[in-house]
JSON list of C-alpha atoms in Angstrom, two decimals:
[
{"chain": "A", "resi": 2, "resn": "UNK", "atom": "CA", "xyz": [97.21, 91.77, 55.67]},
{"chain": "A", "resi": 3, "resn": "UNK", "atom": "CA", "xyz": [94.09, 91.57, 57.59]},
{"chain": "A", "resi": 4, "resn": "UNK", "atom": "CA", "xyz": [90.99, 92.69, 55.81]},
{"chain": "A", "resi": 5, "resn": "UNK", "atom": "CA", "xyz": [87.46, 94.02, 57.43]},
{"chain": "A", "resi": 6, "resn": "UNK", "atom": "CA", "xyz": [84.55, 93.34, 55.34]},
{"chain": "A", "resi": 7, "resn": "UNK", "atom": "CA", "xyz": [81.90, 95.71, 56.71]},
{"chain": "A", "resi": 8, "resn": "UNK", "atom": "CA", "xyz": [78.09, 96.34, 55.17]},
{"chain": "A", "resi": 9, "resn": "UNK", "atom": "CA", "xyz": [78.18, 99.66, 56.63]},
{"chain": "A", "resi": 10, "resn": "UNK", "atom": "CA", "xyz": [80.84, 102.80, 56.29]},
{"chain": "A", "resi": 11, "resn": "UNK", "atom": "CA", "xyz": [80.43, 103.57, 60.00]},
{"chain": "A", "resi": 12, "resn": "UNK", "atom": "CA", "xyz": [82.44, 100.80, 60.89]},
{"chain": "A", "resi": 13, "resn": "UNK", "atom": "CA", "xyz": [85.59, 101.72, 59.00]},
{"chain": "A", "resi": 14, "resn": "UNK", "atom": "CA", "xyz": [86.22, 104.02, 61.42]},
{"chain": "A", "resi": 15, "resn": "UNK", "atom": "CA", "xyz": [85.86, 101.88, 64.78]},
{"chain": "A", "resi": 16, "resn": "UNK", "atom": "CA", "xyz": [87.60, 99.08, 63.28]},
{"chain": "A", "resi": 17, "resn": "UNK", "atom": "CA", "xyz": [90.66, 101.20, 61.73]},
{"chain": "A", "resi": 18, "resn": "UNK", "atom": "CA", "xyz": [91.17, 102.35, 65.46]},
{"chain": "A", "resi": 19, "resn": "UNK", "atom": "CA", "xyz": [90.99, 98.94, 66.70]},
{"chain": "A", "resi": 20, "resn": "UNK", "atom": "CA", "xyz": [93.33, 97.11, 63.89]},
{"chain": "A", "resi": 21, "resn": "UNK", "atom": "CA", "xyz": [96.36, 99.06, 62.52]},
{"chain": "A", "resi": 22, "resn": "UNK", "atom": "CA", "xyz": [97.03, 98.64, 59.11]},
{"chain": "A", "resi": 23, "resn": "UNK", "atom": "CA", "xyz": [93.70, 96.70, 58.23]},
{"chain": "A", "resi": 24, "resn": "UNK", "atom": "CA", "xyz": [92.23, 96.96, 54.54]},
{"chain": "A", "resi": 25, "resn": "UNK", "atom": "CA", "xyz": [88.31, 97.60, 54.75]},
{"chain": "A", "resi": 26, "resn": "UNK", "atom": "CA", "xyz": [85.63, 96.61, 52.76]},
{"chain": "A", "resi": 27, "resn": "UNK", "atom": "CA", "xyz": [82.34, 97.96, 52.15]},
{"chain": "A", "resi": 28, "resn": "UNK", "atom": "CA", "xyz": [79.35, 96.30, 51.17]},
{"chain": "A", "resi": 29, "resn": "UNK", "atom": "CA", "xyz": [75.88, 97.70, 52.46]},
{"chain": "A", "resi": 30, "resn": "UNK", "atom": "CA", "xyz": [74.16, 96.18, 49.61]},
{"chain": "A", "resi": 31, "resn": "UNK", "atom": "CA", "xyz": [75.06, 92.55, 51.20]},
{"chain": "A", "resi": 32, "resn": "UNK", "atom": "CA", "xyz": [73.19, 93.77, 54.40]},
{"chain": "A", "resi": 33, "resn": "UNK", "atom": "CA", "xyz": [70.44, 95.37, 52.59]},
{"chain": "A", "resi": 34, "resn": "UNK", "atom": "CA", "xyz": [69.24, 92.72, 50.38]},
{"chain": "A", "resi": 35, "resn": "UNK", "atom": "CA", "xyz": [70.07, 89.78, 53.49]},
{"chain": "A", "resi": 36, "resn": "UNK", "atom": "CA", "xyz": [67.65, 91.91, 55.14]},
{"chain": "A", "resi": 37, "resn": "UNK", "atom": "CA", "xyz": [65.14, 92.34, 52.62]},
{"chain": "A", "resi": 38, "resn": "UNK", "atom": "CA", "xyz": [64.97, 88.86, 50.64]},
{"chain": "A", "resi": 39, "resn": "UNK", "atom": "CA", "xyz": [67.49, 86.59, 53.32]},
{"chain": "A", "resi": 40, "resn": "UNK", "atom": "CA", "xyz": [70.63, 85.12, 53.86]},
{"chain": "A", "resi": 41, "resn": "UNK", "atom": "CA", "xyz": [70.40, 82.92, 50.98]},
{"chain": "A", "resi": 42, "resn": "UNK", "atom": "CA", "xyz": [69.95, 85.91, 48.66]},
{"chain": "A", "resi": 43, "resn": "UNK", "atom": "CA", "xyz": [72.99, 86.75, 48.97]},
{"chain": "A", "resi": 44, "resn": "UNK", "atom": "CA", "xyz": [74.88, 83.46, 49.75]},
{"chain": "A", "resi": 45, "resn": "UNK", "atom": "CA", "xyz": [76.99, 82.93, 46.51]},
{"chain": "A", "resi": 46, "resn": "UNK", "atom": "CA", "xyz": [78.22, 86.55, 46.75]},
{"chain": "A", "resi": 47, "resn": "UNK", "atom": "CA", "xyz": [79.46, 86.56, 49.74]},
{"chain": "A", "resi": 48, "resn": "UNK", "atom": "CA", "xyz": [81.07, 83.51, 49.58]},
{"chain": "A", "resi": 49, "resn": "UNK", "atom": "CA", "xyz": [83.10, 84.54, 46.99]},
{"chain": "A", "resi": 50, "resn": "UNK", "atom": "CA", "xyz": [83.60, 87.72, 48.34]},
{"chain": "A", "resi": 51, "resn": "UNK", "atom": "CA", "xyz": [85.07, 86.21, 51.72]},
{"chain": "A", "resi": 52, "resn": "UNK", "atom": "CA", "xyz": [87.54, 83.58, 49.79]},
{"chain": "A", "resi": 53, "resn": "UNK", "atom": "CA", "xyz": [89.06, 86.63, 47.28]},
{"chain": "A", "resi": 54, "resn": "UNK", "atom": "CA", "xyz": [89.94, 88.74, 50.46]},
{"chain": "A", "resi": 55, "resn": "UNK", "atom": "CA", "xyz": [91.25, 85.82, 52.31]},
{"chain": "A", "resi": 56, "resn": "UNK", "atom": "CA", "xyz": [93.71, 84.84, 49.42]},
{"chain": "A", "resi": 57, "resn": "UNK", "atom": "CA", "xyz": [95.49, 87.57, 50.80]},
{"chain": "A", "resi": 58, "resn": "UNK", "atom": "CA", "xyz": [95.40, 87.34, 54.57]},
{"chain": "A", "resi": 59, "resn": "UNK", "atom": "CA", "xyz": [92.59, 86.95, 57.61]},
{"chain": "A", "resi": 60, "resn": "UNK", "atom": "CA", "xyz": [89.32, 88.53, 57.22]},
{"chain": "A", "resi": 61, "resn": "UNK", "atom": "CA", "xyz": [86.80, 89.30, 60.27]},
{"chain": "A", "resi": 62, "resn": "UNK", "atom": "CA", "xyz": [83.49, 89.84, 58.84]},
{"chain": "A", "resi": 63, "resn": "UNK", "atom": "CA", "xyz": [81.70, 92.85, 61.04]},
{"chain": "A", "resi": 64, "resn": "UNK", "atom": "CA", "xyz": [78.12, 91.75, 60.15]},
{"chain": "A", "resi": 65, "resn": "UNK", "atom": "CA", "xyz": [76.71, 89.44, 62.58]},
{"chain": "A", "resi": 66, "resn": "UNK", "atom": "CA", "xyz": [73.50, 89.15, 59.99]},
{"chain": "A", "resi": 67, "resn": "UNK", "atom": "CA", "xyz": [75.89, 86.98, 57.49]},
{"chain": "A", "resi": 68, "resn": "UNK", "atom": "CA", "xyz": [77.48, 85.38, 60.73]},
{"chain": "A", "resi": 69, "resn": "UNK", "atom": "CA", "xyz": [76.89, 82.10, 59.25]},
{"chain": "A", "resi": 70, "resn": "UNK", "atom": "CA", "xyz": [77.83, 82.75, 55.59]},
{"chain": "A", "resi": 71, "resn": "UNK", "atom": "CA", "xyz": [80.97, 83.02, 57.48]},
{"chain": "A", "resi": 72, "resn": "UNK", "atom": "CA", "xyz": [80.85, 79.43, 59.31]},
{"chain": "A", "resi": 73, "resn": "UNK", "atom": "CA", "xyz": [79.42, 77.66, 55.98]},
{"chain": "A", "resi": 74, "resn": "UNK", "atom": "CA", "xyz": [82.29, 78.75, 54.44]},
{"chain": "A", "resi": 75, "resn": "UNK", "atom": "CA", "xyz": [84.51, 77.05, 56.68]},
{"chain": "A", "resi": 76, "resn": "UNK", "atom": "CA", "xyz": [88.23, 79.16, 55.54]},
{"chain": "A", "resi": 77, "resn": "UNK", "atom": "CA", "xyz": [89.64, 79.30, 58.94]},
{"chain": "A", "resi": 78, "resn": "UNK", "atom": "CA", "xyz": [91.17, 82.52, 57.21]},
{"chain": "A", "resi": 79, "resn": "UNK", "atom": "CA", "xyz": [87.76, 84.02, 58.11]},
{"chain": "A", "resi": 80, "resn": "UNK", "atom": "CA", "xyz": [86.32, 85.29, 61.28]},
{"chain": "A", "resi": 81, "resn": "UNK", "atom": "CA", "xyz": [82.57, 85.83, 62.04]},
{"chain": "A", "resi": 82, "resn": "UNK", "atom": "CA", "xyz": [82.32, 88.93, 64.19]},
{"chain": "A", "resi": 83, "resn": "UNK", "atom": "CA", "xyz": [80.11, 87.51, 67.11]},
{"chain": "A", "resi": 84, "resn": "UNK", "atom": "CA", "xyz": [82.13, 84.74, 67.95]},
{"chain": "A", "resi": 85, "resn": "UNK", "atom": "CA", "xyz": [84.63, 85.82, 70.09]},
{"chain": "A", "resi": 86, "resn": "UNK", "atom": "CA", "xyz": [82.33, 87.85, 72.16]},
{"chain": "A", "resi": 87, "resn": "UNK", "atom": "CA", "xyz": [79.69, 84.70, 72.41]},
{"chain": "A", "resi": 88, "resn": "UNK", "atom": "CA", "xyz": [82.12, 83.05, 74.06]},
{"chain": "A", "resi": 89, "resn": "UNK", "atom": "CA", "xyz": [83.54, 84.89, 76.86]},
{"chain": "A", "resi": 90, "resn": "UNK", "atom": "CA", "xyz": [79.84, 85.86, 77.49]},
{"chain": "A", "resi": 91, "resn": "UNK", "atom": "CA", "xyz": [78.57, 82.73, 78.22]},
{"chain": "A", "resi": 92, "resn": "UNK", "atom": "CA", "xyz": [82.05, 81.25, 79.58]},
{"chain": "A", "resi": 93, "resn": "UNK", "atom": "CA", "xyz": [80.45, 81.62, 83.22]},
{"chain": "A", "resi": 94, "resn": "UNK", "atom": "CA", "xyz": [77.01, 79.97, 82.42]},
{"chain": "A", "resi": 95, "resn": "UNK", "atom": "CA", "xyz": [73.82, 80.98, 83.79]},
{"chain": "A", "resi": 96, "resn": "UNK", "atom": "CA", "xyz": [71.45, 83.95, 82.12]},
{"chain": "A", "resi": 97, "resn": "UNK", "atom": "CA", "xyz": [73.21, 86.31, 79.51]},
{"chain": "A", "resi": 98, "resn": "UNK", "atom": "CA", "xyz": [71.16, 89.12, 78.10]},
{"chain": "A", "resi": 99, "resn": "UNK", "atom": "CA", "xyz": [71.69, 88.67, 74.03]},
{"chain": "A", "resi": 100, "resn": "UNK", "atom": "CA", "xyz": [70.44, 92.21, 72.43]},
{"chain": "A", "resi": 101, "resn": "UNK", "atom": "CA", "xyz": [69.81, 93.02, 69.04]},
{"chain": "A", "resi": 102, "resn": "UNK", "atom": "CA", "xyz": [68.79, 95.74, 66.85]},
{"chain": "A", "resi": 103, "resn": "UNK", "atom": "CA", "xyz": [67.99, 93.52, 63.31]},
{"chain": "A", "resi": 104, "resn": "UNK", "atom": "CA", "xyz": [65.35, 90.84, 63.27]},
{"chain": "A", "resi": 105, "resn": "UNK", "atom": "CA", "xyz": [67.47, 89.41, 60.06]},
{"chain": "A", "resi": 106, "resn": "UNK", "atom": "CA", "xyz": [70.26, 88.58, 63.05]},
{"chain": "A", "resi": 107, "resn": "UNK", "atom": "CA", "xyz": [67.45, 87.10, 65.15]},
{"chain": "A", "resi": 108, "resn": "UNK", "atom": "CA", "xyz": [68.43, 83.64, 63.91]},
{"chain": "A", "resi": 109, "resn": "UNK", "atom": "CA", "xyz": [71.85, 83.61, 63.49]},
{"chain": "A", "resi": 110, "resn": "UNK", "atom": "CA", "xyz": [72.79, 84.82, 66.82]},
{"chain": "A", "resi": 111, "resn": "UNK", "atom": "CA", "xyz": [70.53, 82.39, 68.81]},
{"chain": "A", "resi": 112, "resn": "UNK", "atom": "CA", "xyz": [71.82, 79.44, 66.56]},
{"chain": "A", "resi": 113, "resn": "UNK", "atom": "CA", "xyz": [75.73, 80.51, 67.39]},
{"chain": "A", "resi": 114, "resn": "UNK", "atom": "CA", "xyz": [74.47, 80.74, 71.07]},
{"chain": "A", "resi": 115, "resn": "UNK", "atom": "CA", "xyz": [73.44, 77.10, 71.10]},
{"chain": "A", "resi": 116, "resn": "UNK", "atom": "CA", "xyz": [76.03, 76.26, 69.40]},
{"chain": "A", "resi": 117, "resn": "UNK", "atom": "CA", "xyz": [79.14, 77.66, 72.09]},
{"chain": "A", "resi": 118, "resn": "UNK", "atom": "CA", "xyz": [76.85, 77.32, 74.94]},
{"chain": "A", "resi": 119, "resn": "UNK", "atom": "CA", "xyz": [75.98, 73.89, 74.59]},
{"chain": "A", "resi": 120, "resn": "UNK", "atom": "CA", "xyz": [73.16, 73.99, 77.13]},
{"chain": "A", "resi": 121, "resn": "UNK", "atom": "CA", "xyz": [75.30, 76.07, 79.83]},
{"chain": "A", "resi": 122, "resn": "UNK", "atom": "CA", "xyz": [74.25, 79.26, 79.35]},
{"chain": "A", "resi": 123, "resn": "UNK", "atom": "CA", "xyz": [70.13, 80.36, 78.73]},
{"chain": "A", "resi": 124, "resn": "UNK", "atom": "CA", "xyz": [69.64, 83.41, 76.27]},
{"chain": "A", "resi": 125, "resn": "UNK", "atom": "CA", "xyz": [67.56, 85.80, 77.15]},
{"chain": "A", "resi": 126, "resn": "UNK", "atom": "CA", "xyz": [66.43, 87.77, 73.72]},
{"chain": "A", "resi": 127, "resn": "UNK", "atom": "CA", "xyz": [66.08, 91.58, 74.19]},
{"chain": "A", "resi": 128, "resn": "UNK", "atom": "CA", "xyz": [65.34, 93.70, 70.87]},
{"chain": "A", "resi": 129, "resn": "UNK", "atom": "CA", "xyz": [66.25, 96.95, 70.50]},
{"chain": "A", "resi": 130, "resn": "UNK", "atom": "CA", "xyz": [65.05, 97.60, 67.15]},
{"chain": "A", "resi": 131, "resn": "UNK", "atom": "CA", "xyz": [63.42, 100.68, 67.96]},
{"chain": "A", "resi": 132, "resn": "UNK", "atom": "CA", "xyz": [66.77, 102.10, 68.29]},
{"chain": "A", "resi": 133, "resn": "UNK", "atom": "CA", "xyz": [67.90, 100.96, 64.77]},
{"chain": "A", "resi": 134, "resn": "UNK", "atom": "CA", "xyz": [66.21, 103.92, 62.67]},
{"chain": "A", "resi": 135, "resn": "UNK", "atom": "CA", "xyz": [68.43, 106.21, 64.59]},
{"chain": "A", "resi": 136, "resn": "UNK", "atom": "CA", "xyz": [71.54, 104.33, 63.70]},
{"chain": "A", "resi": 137, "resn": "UNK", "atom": "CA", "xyz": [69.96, 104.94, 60.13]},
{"chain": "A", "resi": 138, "resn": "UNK", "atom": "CA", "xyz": [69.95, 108.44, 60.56]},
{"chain": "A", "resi": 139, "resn": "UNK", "atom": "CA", "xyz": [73.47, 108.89, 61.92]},
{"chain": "A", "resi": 140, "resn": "UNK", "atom": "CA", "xyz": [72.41, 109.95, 65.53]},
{"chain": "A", "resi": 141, "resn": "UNK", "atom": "CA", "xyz": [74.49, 107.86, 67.76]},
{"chain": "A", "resi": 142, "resn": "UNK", "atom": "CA", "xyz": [73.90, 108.83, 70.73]},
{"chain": "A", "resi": 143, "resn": "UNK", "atom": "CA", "xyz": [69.93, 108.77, 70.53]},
{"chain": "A", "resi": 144, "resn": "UNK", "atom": "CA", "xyz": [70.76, 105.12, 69.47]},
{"chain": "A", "resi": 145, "resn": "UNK", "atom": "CA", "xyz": [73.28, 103.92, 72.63]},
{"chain": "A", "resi": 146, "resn": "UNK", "atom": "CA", "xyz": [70.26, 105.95, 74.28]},
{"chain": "A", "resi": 147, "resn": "UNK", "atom": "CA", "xyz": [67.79, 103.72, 72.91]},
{"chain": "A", "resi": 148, "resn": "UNK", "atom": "CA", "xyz": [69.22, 100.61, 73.64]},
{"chain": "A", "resi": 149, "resn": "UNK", "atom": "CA", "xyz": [70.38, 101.48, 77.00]},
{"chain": "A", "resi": 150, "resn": "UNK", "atom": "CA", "xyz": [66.89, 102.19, 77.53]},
{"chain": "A", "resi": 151, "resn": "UNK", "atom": "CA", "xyz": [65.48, 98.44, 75.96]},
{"chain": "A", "resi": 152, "resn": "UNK", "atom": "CA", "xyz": [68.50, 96.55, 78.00]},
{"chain": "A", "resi": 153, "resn": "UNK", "atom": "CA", "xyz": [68.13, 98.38, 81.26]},
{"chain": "A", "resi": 154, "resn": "UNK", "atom": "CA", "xyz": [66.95, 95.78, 84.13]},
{"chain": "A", "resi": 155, "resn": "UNK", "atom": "CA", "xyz": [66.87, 93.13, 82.24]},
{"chain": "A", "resi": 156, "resn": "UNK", "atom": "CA", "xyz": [69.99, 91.26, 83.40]},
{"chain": "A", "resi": 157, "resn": "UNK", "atom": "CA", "xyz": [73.64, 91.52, 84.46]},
{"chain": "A", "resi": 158, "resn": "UNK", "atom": "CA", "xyz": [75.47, 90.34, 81.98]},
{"chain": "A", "resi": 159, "resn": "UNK", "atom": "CA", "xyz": [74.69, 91.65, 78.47]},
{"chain": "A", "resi": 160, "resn": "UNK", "atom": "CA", "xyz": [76.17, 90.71, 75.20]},
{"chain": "A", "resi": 161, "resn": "UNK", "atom": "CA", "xyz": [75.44, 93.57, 72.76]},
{"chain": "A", "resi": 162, "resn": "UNK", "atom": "CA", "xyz": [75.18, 91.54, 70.07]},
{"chain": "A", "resi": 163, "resn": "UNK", "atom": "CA", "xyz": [76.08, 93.53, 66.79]},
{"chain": "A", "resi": 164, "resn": "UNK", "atom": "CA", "xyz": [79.13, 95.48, 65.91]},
{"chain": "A", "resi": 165, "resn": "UNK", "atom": "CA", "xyz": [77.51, 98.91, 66.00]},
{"chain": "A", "resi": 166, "resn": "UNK", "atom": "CA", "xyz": [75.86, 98.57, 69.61]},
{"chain": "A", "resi": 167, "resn": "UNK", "atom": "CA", "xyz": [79.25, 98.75, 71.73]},
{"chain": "A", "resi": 168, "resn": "UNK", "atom": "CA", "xyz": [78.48, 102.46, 71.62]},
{"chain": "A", "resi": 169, "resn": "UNK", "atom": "CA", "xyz": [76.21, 101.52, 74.60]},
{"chain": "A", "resi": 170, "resn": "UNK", "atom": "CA", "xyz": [78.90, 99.38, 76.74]},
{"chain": "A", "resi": 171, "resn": "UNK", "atom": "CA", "xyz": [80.31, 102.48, 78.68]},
{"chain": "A", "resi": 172, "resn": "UNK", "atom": "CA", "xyz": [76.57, 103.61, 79.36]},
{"chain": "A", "resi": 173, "resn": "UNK", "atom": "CA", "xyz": [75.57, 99.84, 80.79]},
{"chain": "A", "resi": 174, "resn": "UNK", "atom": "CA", "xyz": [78.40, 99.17, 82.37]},
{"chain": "A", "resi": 175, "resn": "UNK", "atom": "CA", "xyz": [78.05, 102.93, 84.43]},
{"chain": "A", "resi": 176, "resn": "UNK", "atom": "CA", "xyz": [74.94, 101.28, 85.94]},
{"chain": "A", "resi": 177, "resn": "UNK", "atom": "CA", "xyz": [77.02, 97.95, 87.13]},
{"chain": "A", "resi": 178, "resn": "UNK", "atom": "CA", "xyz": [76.37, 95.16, 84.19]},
{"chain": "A", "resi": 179, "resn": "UNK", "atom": "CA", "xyz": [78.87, 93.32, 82.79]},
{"chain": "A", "resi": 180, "resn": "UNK", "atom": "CA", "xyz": [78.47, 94.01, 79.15]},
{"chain": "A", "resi": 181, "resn": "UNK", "atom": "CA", "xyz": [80.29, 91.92, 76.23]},
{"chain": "A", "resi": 182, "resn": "UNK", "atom": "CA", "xyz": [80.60, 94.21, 73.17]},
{"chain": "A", "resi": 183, "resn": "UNK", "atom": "CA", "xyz": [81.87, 91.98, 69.31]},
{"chain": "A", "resi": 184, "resn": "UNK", "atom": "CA", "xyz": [84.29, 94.71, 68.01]},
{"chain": "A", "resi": 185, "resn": "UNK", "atom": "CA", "xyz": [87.26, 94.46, 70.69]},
{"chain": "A", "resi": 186, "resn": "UNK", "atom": "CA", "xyz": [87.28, 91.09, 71.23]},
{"chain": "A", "resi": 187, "resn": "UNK", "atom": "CA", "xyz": [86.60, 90.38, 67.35]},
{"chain": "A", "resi": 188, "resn": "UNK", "atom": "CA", "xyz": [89.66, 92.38, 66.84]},
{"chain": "A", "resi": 189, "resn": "UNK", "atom": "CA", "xyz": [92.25, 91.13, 69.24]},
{"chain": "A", "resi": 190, "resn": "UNK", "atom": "CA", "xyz": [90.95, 87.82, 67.34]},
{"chain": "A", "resi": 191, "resn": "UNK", "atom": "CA", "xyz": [91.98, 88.36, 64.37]},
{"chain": "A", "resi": 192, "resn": "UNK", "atom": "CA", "xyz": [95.15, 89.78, 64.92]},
{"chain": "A", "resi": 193, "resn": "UNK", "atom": "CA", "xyz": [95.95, 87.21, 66.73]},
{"chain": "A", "resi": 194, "resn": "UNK", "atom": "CA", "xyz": [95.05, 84.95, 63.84]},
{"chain": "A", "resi": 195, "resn": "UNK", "atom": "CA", "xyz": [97.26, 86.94, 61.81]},
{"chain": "A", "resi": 196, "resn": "UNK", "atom": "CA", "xyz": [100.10, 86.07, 63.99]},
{"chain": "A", "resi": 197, "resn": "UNK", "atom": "CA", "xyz": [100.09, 82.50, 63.23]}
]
């Protein structure tokens, strides 16, 4: 069985479509209080949170905030949800536009970056986190709007860094940028994980 642990409801539905079968769940107070106090805050729970719902298959992890949470753990069982995506995008080298909404996955997604890059691709940081409150409010398309808006001219190839920002691919890509979204590619991932 694979299992989605999301800190927001929203994603049930996008990752349901994309994984038959999956088990989700949610935990907004993880993202919350990672948010409000940091990572470390909420370490110990999440930990134990990823190992129970690995005992019974693969787990992908849709928050990029708790990203590494997910390496520290080091269950290859478990899946951090920017990965996949991180990868292809910088594949090519050169300039990749990394956006964000949350300042709290600031960190974590330059460190994983580094990490897969190793020195052949260069970030280039674009927050959006003016569009975040309407993602808060439920209003999806004033958020792909928003970001659209922050990521426009800035590059040609765009990683949209967090699960919930894909809503903007079809937008981006409509005015010619290559655009690397985490849900798809997070998905096929762990399915194919659950293969093995």
């Amino acid at each position: 069985m694979i299992t989605c642990l999301h800190t927001a409801q929203v994603h049930v539905d996008t990752f349901g479509a994309l994984i038959p079968n999956a088990r989700h769940v949610v935990n907004e107070g993880f993202l919350e209080r990672a948010r409000a106090d940091g990572i470390e805050a909420v370490r110990a729970e999440v930990g134990a949170e990823l190992a129970r719902l690995a005992a019974d298959g693969p787990v992908l992890c849709t928050c990029s905030t708790l990203g590494p949470l997910v390496d520290d753990a080091g269950n290859p069982q478990v899946l951090r949800i920017d990965r996949p995506a991180m990868e292809q995008a910088v594949a090519k080298g050169g300039e990749v536009v990394v956006a964000l909404c949350l300042e709290s996955t600031r960190s974590a997604t330059l460190a994983l970056f580094e990490e897969i890059s190793g020195g052949r691709a260069a970030a280039k940081l674009v927050m959006c986190d003016s569009a975040w409150p309407h993602f808060e409010r439920g209003d999806i398309l004033a958020f792909s709007a928003e970001i659209q808006a922050n990521v426009r001219g800035q590059g040609a190839r765009v990683l949209l860094a967090q699960a919930s920002m894909a809503v903007a691919a079809d937008g981006l890509r409509a005015e010619g940028m290559e655009v690397f979204t985490t849900p798809e590619m997070a998905a096929q991932a762990v399915m194919a994980l659950a293969k093995r």
